[in-house]
The first five atom37 places (N, CA, C, CB, O) and aatype in JSON, in Angstrom:
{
  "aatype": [20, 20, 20, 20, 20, 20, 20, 20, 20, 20, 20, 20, 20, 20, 20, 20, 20, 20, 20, 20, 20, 20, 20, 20, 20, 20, 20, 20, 20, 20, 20, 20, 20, 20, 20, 20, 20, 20, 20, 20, 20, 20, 20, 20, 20, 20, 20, 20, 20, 20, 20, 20, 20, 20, 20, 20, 20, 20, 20, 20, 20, 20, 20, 20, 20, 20, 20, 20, 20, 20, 20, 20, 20, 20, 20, 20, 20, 20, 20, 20, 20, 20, 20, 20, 20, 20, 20, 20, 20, 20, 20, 20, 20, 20, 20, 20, 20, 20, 20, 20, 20, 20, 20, 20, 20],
  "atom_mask": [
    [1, 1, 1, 1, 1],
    [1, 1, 1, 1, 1],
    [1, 1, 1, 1, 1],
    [1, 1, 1, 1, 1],
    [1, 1, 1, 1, 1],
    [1, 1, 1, 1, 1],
    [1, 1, 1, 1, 1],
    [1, 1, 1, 1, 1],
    [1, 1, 1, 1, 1],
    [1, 1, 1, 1, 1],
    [1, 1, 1, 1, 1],
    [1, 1, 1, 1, 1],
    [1, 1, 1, 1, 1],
    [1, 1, 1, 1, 1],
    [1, 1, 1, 1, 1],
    [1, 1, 1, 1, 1],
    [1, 1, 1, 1, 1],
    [1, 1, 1, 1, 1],
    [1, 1, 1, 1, 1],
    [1, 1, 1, 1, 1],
    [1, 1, 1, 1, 1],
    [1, 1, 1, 1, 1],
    [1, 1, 1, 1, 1],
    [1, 1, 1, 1, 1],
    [1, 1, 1, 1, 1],
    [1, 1, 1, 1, 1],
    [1, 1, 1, 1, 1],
    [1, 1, 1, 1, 1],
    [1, 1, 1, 1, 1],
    [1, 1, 1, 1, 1],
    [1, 1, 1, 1, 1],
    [1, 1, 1, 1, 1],
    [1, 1, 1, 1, 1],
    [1, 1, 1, 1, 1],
    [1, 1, 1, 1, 1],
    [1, 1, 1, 1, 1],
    [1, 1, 1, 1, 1],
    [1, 1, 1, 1, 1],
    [1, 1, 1, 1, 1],
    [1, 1, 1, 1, 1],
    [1, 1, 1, 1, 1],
    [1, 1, 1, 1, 1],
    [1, 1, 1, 1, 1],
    [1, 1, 1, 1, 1],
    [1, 1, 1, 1, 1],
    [1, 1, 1, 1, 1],
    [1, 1, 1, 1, 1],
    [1, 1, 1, 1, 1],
    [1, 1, 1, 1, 1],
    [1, 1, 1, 1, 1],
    [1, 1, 1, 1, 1],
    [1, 1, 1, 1, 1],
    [1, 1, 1, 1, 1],
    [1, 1, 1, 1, 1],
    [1, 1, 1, 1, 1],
    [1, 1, 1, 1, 1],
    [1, 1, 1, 1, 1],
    [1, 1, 1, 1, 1],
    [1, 1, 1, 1, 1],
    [1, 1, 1, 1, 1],
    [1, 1, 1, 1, 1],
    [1, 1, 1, 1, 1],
    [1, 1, 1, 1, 1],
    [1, 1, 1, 1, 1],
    [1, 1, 1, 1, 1],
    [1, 1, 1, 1, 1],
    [1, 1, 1, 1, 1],
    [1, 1, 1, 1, 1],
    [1, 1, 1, 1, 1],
    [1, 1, 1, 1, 1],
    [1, 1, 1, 1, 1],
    [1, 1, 1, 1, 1],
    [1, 1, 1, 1, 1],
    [1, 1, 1, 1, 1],
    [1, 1, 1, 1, 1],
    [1, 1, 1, 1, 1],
    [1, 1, 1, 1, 1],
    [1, 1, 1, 1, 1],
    [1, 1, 1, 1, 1],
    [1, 1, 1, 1, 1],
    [1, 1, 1, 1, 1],
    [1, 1, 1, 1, 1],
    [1, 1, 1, 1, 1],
    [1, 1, 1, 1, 1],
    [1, 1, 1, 1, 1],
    [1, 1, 1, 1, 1],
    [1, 1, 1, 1, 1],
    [1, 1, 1, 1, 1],
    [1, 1, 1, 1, 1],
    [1, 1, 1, 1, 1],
    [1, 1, 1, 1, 1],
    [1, 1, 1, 1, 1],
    [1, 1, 1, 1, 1],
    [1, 1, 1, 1, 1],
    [1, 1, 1, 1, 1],
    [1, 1, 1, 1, 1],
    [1, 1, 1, 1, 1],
    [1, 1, 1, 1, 1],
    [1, 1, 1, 1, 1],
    [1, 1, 1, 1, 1],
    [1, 1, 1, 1, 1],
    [1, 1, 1, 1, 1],
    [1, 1, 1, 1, 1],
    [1, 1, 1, 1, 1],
    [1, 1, 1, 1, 1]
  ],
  "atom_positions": [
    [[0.85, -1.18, 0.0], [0.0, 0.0, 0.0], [0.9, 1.24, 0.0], [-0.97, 0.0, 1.23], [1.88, 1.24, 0.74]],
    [[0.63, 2.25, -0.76], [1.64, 3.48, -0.96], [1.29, 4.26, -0.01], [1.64, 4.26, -2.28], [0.1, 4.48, 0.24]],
    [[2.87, 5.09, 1.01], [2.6, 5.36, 1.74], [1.49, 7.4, 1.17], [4.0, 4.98, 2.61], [1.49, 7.92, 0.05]],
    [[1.01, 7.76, 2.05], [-0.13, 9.26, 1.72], [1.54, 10.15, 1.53], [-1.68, 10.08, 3.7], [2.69, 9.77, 1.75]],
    [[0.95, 11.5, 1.0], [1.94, 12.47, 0.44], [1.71, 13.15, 2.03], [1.51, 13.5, -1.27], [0.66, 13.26, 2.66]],
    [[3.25, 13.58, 2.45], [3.36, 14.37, 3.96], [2.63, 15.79, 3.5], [5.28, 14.66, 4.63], [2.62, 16.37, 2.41]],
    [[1.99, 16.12, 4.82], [1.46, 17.6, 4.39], [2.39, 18.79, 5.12], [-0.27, 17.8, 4.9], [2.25, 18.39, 6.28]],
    [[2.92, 19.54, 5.2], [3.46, 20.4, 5.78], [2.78, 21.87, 6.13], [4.45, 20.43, 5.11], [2.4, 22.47, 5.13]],
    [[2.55, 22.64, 7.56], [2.04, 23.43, 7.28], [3.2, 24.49, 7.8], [0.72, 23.33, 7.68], [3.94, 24.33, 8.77]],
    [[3.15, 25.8, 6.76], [3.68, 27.32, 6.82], [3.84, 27.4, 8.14], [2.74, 28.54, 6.25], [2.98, 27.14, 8.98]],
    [[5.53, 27.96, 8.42], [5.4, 28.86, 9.61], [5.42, 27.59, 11.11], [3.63, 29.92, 9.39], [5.25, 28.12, 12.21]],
    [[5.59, 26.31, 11.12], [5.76, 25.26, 11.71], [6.64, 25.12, 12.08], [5.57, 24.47, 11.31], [7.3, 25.26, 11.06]],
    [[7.63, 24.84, 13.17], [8.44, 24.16, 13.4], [8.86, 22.68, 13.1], [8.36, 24.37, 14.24], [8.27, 21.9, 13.85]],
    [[9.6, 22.13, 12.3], [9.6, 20.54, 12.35], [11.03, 19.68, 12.7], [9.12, 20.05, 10.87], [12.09, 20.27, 12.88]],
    [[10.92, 18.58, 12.75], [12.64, 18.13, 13.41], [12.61, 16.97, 11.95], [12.81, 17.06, 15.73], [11.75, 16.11, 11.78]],
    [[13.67, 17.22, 11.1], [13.8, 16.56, 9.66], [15.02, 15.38, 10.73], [14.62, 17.93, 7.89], [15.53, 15.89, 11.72]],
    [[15.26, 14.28, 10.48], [16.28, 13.18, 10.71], [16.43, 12.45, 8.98], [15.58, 11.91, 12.1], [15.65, 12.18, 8.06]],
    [[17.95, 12.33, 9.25], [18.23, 12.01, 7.83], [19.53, 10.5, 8.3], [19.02, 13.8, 6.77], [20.28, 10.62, 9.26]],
    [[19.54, 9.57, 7.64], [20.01, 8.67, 7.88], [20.72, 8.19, 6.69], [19.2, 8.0, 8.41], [20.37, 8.29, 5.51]],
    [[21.9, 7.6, 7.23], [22.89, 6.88, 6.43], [22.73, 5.78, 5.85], [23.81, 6.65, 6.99], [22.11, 5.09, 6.65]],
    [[22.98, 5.04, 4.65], [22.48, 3.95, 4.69], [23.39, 2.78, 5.12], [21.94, 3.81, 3.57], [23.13, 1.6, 4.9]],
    [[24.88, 3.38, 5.96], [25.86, 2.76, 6.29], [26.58, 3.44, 7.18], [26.49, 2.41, 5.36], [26.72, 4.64, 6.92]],
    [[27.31, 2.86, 8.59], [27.61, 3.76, 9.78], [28.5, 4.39, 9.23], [28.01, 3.22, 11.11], [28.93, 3.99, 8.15]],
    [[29.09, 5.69, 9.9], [30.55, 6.58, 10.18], [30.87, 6.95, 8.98], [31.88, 5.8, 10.83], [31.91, 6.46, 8.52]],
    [[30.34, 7.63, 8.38], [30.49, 8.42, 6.86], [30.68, 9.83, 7.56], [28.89, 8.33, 5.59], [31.47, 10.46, 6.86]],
    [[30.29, 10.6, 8.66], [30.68, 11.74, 9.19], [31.44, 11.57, 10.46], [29.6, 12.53, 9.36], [30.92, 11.84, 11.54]],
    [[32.91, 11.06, 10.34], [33.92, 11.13, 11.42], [34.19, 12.72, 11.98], [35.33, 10.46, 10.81], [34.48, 13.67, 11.26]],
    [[34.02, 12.75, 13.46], [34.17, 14.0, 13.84], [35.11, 14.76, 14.08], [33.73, 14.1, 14.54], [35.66, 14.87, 15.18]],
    [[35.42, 15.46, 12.93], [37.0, 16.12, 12.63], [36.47, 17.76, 12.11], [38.1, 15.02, 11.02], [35.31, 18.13, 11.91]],
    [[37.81, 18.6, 11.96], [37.51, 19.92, 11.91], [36.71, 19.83, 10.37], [38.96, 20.97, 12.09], [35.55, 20.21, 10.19]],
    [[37.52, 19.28, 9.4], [37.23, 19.3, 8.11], [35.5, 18.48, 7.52], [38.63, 18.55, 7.53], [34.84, 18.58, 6.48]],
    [[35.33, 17.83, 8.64], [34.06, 17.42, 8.08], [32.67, 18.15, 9.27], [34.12, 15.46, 7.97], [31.49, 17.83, 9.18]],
    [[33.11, 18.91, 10.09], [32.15, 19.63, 10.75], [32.19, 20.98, 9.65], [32.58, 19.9, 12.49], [31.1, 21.52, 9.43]],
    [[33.19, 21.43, 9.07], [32.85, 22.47, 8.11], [32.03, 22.2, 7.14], [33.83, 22.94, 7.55], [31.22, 23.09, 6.87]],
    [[32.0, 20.93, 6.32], [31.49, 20.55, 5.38], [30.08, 19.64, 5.61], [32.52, 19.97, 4.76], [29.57, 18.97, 4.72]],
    [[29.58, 19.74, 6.92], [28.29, 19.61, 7.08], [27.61, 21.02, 7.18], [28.07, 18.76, 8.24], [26.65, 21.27, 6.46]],
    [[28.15, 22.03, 8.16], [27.96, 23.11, 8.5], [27.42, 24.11, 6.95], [29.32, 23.48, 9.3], [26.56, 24.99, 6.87]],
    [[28.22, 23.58, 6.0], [28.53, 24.41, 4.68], [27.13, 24.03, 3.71], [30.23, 23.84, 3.85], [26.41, 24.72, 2.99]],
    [[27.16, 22.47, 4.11], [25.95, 22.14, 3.09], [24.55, 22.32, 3.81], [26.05, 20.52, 2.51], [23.54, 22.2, 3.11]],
    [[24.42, 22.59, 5.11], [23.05, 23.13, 6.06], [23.18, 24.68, 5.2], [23.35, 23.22, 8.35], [22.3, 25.04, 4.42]],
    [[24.65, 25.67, 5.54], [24.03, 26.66, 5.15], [23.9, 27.06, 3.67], [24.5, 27.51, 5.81], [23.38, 28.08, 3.22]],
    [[24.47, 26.09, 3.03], [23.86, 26.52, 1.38], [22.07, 25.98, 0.93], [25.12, 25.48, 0.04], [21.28, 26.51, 0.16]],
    [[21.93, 24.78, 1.77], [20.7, 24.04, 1.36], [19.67, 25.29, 1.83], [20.48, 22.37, 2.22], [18.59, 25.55, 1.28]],
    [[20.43, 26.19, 3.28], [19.45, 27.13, 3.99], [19.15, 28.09, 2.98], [20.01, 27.85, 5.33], [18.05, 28.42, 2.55]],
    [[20.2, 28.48, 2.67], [19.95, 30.08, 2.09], [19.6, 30.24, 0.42], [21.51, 31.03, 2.35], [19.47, 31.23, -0.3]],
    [[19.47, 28.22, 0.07], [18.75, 28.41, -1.08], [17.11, 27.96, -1.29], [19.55, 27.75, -2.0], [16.51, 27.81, -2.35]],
    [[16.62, 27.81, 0.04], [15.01, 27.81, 0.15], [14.44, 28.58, 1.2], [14.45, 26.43, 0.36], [13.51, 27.96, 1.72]],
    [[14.67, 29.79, 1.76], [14.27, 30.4, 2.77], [13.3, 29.41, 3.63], [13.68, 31.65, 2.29], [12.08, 29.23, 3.61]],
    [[14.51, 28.76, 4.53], [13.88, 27.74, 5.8], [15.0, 28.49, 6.82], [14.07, 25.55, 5.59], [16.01, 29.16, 6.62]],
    [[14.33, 28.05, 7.97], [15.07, 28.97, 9.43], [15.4, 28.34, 9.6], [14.67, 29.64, 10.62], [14.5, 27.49, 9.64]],
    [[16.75, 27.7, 9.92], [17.42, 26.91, 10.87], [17.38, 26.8, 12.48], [18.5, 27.18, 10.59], [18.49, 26.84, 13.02]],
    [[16.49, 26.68, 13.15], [16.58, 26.29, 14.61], [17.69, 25.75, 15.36], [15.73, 25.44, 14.81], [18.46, 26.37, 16.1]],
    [[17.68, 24.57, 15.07], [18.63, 24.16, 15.52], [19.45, 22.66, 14.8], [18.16, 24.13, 16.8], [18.93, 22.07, 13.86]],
    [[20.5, 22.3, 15.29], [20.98, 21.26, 14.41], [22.08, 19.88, 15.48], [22.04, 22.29, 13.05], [22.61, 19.98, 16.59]],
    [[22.04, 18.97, 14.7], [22.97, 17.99, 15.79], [23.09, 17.16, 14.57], [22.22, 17.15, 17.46], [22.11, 16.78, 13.93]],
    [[24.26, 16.88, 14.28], [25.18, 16.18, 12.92], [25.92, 14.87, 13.98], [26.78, 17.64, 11.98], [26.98, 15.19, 14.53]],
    [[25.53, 13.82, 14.18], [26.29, 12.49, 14.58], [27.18, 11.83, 13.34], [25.14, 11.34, 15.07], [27.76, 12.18, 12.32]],
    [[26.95, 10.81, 14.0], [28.44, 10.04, 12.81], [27.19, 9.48, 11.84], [29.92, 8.21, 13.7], [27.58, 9.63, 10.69]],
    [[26.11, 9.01, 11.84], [25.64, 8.55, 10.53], [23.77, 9.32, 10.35], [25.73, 6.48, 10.59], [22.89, 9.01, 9.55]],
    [[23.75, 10.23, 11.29], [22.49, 10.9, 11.1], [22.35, 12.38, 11.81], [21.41, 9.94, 11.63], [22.99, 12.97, 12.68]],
    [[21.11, 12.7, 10.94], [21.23, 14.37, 11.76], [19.69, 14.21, 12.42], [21.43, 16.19, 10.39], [18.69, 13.5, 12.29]],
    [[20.18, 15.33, 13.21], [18.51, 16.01, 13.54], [18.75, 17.35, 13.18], [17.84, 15.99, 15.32], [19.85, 17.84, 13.37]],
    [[17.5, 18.21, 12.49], [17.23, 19.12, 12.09], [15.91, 19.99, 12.76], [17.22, 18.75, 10.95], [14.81, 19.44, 12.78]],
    [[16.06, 21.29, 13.29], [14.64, 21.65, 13.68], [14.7, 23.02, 13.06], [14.24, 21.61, 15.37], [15.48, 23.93, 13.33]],
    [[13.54, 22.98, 12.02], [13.61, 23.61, 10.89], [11.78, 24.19, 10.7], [14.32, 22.44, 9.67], [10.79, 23.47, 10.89]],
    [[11.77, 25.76, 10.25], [10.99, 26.48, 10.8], [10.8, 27.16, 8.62], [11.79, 27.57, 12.52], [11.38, 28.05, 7.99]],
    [[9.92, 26.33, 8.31], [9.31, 26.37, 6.66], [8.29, 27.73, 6.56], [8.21, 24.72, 6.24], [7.28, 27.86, 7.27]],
    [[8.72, 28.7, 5.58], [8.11, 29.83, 5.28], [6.88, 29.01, 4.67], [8.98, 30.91, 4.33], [5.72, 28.92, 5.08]],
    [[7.53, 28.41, 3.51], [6.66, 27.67, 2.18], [6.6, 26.37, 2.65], [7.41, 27.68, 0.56], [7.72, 25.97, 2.95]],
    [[5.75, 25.57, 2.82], [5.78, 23.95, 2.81], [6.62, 23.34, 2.18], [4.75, 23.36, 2.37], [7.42, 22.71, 2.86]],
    [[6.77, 23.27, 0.65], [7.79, 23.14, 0.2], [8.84, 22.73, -0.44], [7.87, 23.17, 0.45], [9.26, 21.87, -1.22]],
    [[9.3, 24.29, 0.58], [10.93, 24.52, 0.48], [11.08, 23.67, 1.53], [11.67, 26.11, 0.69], [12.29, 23.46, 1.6]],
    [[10.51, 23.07, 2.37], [11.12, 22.26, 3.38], [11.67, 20.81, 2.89], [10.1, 22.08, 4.47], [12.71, 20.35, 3.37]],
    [[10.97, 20.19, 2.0], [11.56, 19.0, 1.03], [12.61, 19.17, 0.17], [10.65, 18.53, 0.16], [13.5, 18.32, 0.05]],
    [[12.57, 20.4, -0.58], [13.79, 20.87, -1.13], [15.21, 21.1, -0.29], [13.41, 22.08, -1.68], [16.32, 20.71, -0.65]],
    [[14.91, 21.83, 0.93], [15.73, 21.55, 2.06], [16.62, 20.33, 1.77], [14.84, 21.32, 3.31], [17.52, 20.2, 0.93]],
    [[16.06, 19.33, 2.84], [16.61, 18.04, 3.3], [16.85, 17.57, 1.78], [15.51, 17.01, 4.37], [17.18, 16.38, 1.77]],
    [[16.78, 18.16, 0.39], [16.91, 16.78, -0.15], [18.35, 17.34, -1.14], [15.23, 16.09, -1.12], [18.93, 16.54, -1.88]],
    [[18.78, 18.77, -1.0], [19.76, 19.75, -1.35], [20.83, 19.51, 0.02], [19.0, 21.44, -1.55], [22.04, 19.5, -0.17]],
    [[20.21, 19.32, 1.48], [21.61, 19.23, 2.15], [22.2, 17.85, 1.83], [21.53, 19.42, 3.79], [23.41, 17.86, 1.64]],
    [[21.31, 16.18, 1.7], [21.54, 15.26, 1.15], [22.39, 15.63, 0.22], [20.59, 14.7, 0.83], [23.61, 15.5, 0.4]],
    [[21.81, 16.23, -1.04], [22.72, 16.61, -2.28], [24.31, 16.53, -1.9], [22.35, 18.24, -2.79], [25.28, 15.78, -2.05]],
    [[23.92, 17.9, -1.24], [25.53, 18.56, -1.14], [26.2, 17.71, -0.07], [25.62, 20.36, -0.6], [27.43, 17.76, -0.07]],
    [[25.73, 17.09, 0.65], [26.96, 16.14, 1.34], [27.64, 15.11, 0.35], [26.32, 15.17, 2.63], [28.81, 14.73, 0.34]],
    [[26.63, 14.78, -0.45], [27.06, 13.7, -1.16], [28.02, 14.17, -1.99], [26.08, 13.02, -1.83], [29.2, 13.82, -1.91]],
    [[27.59, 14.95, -2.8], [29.06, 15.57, -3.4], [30.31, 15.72, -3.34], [29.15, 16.33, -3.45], [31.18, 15.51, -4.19]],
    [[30.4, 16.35, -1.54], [31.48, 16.64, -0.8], [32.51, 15.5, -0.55], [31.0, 17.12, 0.36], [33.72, 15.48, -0.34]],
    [[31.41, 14.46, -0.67], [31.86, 13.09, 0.0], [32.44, 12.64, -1.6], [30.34, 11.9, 0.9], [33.56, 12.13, -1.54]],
    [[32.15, 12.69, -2.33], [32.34, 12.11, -3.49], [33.6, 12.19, -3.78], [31.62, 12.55, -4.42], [34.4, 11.27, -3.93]],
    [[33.84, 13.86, -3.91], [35.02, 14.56, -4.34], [36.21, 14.16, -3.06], [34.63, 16.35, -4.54], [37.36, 14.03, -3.47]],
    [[36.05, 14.04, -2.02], [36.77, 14.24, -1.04], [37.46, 12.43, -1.04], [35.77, 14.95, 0.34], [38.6, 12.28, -0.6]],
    [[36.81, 11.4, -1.44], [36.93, 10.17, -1.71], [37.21, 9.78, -2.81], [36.11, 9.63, -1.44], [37.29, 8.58, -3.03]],
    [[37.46, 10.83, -3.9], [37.79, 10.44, -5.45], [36.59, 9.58, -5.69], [39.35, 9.54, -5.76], [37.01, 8.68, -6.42]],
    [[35.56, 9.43, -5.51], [34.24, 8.02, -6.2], [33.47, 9.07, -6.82], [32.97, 6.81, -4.81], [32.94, 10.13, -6.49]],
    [[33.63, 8.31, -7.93], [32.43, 8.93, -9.11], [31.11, 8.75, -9.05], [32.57, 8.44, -10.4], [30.43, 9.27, -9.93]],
    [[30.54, 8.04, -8.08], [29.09, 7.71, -8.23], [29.3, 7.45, -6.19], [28.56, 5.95, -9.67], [30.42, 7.59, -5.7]],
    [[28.0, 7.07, -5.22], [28.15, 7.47, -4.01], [26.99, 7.35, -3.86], [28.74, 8.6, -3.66], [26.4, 8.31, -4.34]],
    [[26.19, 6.43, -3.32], [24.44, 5.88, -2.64], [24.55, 6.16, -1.23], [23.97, 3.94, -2.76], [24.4, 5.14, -0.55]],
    [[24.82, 7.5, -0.37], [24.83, 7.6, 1.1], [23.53, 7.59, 1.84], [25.49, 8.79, 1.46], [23.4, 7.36, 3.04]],
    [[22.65, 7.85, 1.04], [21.13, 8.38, 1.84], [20.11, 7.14, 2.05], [20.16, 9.64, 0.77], [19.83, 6.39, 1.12]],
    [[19.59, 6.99, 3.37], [18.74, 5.84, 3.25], [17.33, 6.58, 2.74], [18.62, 4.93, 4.76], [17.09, 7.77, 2.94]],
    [[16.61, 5.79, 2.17], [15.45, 6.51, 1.9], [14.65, 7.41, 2.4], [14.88, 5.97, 1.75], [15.45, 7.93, 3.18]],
    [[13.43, 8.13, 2.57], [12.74, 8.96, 3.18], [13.59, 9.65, 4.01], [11.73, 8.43, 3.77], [14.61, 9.04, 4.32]],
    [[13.44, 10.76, 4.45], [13.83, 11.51, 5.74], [12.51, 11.61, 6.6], [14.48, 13.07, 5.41], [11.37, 11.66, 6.12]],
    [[12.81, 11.63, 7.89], [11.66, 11.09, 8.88], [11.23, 12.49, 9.38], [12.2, 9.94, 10.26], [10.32, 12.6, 10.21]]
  ]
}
């Protein structure tokens, strides 16, 4: 049975969790707290979402995230996904890179 489309409402607070689909891909070092930090604030400042607050572990985040537009809040989580992956890509020489487990919760 397919799961219903999430509804989001304007002006909400919500807590996005995003998961790895494999442990310790974010070892906690100077160079990869910048490059989480970098892809929160590019994913931020390219969908006007408020950043609340944030907590980056070794294979998942929590996000509490405050949506002008409904959304930009999917565009969000699915642009900071993006850009980690990238980071990770380039930073590992791999041309291709499956980090994200499905859905964000």
């Amino acid at each position: 049975m397919p799961r219903l489309p999430r509804k989001y409402i304007a002006n909400t607070p919500y807590e996005v969790t995003i998961r790895t689909r494999f442990g310790l891909p974010f070892p906690p070092n100077a160079l990869m707290n910048l490059l989480l930090r970098s892809a929160t604030a590019r994913a931020q400042a390219n969908n006007g979402v408020a950043l609340c607050d944030f907590l980056w572990m070794t294979n998942h985040c929590h996000l509490i995230v405050l949506a002008q537009d409904p959304d930009s809040l999917q565009r969000f989580y699915g642009e900071v996904q993006k850009f980690m992956t990238e980071y990770l890509k380039v930073l590992l020489g791999l041309p291709a890179l499956s980090l994200w487990e499905g859905r964000p919760m």
